[in-house]
Amino acid sequence: MAGKMKEMVESWSFLDTAESNFRPLVVIELAKGTKEETIEWFTKRIVDKKANGGAQLLIKPLVTENGVENIYLVGASHLRLLLGAEAVGLVKECSDNSMRTFTYSSRKTFKHFADDNHNFLTMAECQYIIKHELENLRAKDEKMIPGYPQAKLYPGKSIVRRLLTSGVLVQIFPLHDREELKKLSHSWYGRVKIGYQPLDDIRCYFGETIALYFGFLEYFTFALIPMAVIGIPYYMFAWEDYDKYVMFATFNLLWSTVILEVWKRMCAILTYRWGTLLMKRQFEEPRPGFHGVLGINPVTGREEPMYSSIKRQLRIYLVSLPFVCLCLYFSLYVMMIYFDLEQWALDYHKENESNFSSLMLYVPSIIYAVVIEIMNLIYRYAAEFLTSWENHRLESSYQNHLILKVLVFNFLNCFASLFYIAFVMFDMKLLRQSLATLLITSQILNQFAESLLPYWLQKRYNRRMKKRMCSKKTDMDLSLADQVNMEKEMGTYLGTFDDYLELFLQFGYVSLFSCVYPLAAVFAVLNNITEIYSDALKMCRVYKRPFAEPTANIGVWQLAFETMSVISVVTNCILIGMSPEVDALFPDSKMDLVLTVALVEHLLLAVKFIMAFVIPDKPRDIQMKLAKLEFESLEALKQQQMKLAAESLQE
Amino acid sequence: MAGKMKEMVESWSFLDTAESNFRPLVVIELAKGTKEETIEWFTKRIVDKKANGGAQLLIKPLVTENGVENIYLVGASHLRLLLGAEAVGLVKECSDNSMRTFTYSSRKTFKHFADDNHNFLTMAECQYIIKHELENLRAKDEKMIPGYPQAKLYPGKSIVRRLLTSGVLVQIFPLHDREELKKLSHSWYGRVKIGYQPLDDIRCYFGETIALYFGFLEYFTFALIPMAVIGIPYYMFAWEDYDKYVMFATFNLLWSTVILEVWKRMCAILTYRWGTLLMKRQFEEPRPGFHGVLGINPVTGREEPMYSSIKRQLRIYLVSLPFVCLCLYFSLYVMMIYFDLEQWALDYHKENESNFSSLMLYVPSIIYAVVIEIMNLIYRYAAEFLTSWENHRLESSYQNHLILKVLVFNFLNCFASLFYIAFVMFDMKLLRQSLATLLITSQILNQFAESLLPYWLQKRYNRRMKKRMCSKKTDMDLSLADQVNMEKEMGTYLGTFDDYLELFLQFGYVSLFSCVYPLAAVFAVLNNITEIYSDALKMCRVYKRPFAEPTANIGVWQLAFETMSVISVVTNCILIGMSPEVDALFPDSKMDLVLTVALVEHLLLAVKFIMAFVIPDKPRDIQMKLAKLEFESLEALKQQQMKLAAESLQE
């Protein structure tokens, strides 16, 4: 088999006319024992000419000491990548510093472009282009995958997606660039320094989605510093006056609105520089898991699985919604059991005061913490199953429904006990204590579970691997094989969801009860500084390199954070209204107190909405640049029409 | 002078090669005594070839028995209009029932298109095209208007706008089509019938902005019917139970959210059918009144007046905002004086009960009503002056600032006394009475002042005109001159602002205090039915025909109505909370009452926002059609790139 492969590789190389050096960019791992006719058909389709429906890429089997192992390296000629950049609608900087959609015919006008400069496209961009081309490799007249009659195909179905769902294709992942990674990790977290992250380098290496997460994390940390600074004296001097708390809470509420609005502007600046703000939305293909009866899509006119939207709505409103409500109810029920247990432990401790009984005091908290984690885990699986069962056609719609489900449950699970303590038990001391415990322990646990543990495991594994490999050869080519073998065993980064969720819950701890515990912002800042380092470590050392994913904003998370800041206006107003100091201001009538609090709350909400409305989402210079581009395209259209009109009227 | 004109007309006619019949579409009235060189230059520019920077339209002086009167009729050849339709980006229906942007080269694919069918474009569309072409007639190397050295020009300045601001051009207006108008008015308001308005015909005759207003008026009237039907038994059986009021208010609040969301969908259906939903936004030129130092616009690279955005912000926040606040304060002050007067009149009546004293009881109300109207009027002028002084570059930005200013003041002026009665005086009986009086009298006054009075004046004038004319000749050509002379004296329709404002205030009366006066919806429905007729009459008989204005939605009014419906949640919750029946439910603790009301209010607001989020803004089939168009354009782009790529790779 290896012999035949070698021969094929040689015969393919004639396609690589533009350049002689093959640069491996993406790794394809096929299942062990994949039938040869399948491999032949698949590789043929990858290298085949565009005109014949191929991807016109380059492919080479990875040769290790064990022979060919069904692992393939994919690359592409420079010309092919440039044409691919045009196909995905990449936006690059022109010589006149404006950002424009790249086209092959206008390539000379772009900054740093030269026909022999192969660094015009970053490696992450090349890998994104190859991924796009592979995913757009579509079945022509094949009725099934050759060798796998059960894996049906129909015209237009993405071959890679069918191979993945049928298990023939194990994974596709982009290769790390060892040298670049070293440079990046050095400037990112290699030295202890005070300063910004190298966001542009992160974006070049990992793509916009991940760079934007780190940008948001950094921005959010800086934005929390004023709150933290104001919060410190409250702890140091044990300020408990009413007016100081009111001042802190008011500042906090307005500040949180401002930072969320300003983030939109920051985000526009970043994504304009990265070109994704201008990138046109591509037409979304159905997600891999989408299934249904084959039919003609009325939009595209193509044959593809169809699924009734009414059925989906029924599944959402009659199954998913009741299930989520049930889970929320169950979560509240568990919380009530926890408070009962707590009470029981307290009573027990009072009755028989002993070492054992004082230990028993901690048992309910520990049990509750463990149960919460288990519930979050089980619910997450259930939510994924349900959302997948709802059979959304588009990945974006699937993601939105999943995020909504998980967000609501996590919000309740994390904050329900705090709400109960605050608004049912009215115990501010216990609230402060619980808040501190929850915030700090969750931060420590998260940091440990998220980065340090996988890092340690990965390191141990790498050391063993290296030892085994290095004892044999130090060949350059084998080093690539080593790298591929090592990287293919690394964990897969599942996206920024969990990272954003963590920040979202942290924002909740900081803002929901800010007037009770001003120190929360301090802990959040400290956590986020280490979080930047541990997340960076995670990205560079623990996980496979993820494919770059262009994005223009943080999507549904902006809405989630804004909703949280609205809820926090309500909770803070109630908390302040309940404080004994405020109570004392209205000795005659509780009515007046409540009415005043309600009035203040409504005013604050109104101010928030007006502020959100008045602050423009994009800075003026970005607006101008966008207007200029729009004007140019309109002008070009007009010129074209004028020419046509003049010609028609001359006739 | 007339002789020379006649000669010119003959020499121009050679340009009209495509057809021999000249159809007058738009009337241009120049000031009496305009210099001949100016007229010659202006008409030359209008008929000049596109390639020479002209508009390539047809123009004829209107010849009446008094000779040439500086009134000109503008028309265009069929071909010219088709090319103009492409330039303004008109969207028309294709033979396959899809809506597409019209281009001259693809003209054969459009429904009802034939080279000899001159009804492919409606008269309103032709007039809109001519207006667009006239406004886009720009100065080349002229430094001033010939004959008027003080009327400066610079390259790119719209000639028509400069002529208007310098007073040489009195007005430009489109001609009515007597026959069409007769048909339209017959089907619109000519016969008493139950049914929908002929919205498509209205749109064909008056354009989308006006048709959309009538569409909204009709929709809003139908939407109010359920509220009116539910409101009637409250009046008939004098229901005053707590639970019935709560039910009515809750229904009202949720219903108002639903109708505003559903309107967006209705609006999308209408504007898709009319093509404006798909129409691309044109690049906005500076508004006529905009002034500043000549500079280079960084967006367009053209020479135009520039005005610092910071200066404008300073004017808005340091002058306009304080002025508006002062006016609001003054309005409240006047209201307080009114209540003092009212009290004084009551006291006077009690002391010396006589016929005179009981008459005196009405005096404060009458004075207040008159003062409110005067204040509204003065404020309107002040707001227009201030907004114009703020020197907004774009007409849309000017309109938004003006609408905001007027809305806030009108809201306070109309509702402040009701708020005072409800939440300071706690007098529900007086509230109901004031509400009824205000609603009904404002409706009657509006209907009278808005349509019947101008209609009557116009009719009298027309009769006199006709008598004078008909006594002389009944020539066909003179009939056109008569028509022009009659129409040019008619009032100018100033846009839909006042009509929407009236509906907005009506919506306030209906929803803000709905639980106190369920009958308000009944009056609103009755008013709106007659409003449709009187507005239709006004459009068809009282005013000059307005230029059609394409629009895809009702713009800032959607936001205004939504804001009103949020405010009405708050007011209704407070009103219900204050009612003695609800009070009696919480005999022990007023606290519990207020807390319950606050909780319900927050829940209602949350439900409102969730509903607004869940109900899609466009119906599914419109979404599909839009997606199809987007897919097609992306596909076309891809095909083009693929072809290019294949060619490049073959080389």
Coordinates of C-alpha atoms in Angstrom, one line a residue, chain A residues 30 34 38 41-42 145 148 151 153 157-170:
Chain A
L30 CA -8.7 8.9 8.2
T34 CA -10.4 2.8 5.5
T38 CA -12.4 5.5 -0.7
W41 CA -11.6 8.7 -4.6
F42 CA -11.2 11.3 -1.8
I145 CA -19.1 7.2 -0.7
Y148 CA -19.3 2.7 2.0
A151 CA -23.0 6.6 3.5
L153 CA -24.6 11.2 -1.0
K157 CA -23.8 17.4 -0.3
S158 CA -20.5 18.3 1.3
I159 CA -18.2 15.2 1.0
V160 CA -16.1 16.1 4.1
R161 CA -19.2 16.4 6.3
R162 CA -20.5 13.0 5.1
L163 CA -17.1 11.4 5.7
L164 CA -17.0 12.9 9.2
T165 CA -20.5 11.7 10.1
S166 CA -19.9 8.3 8.7
G167 CA -16.7 7.9 10.7
V168 CA -14.3 7.5 7.8
L169 CA -12.7 10.8 8.4
V170 CA -11.5 11.0 12.0

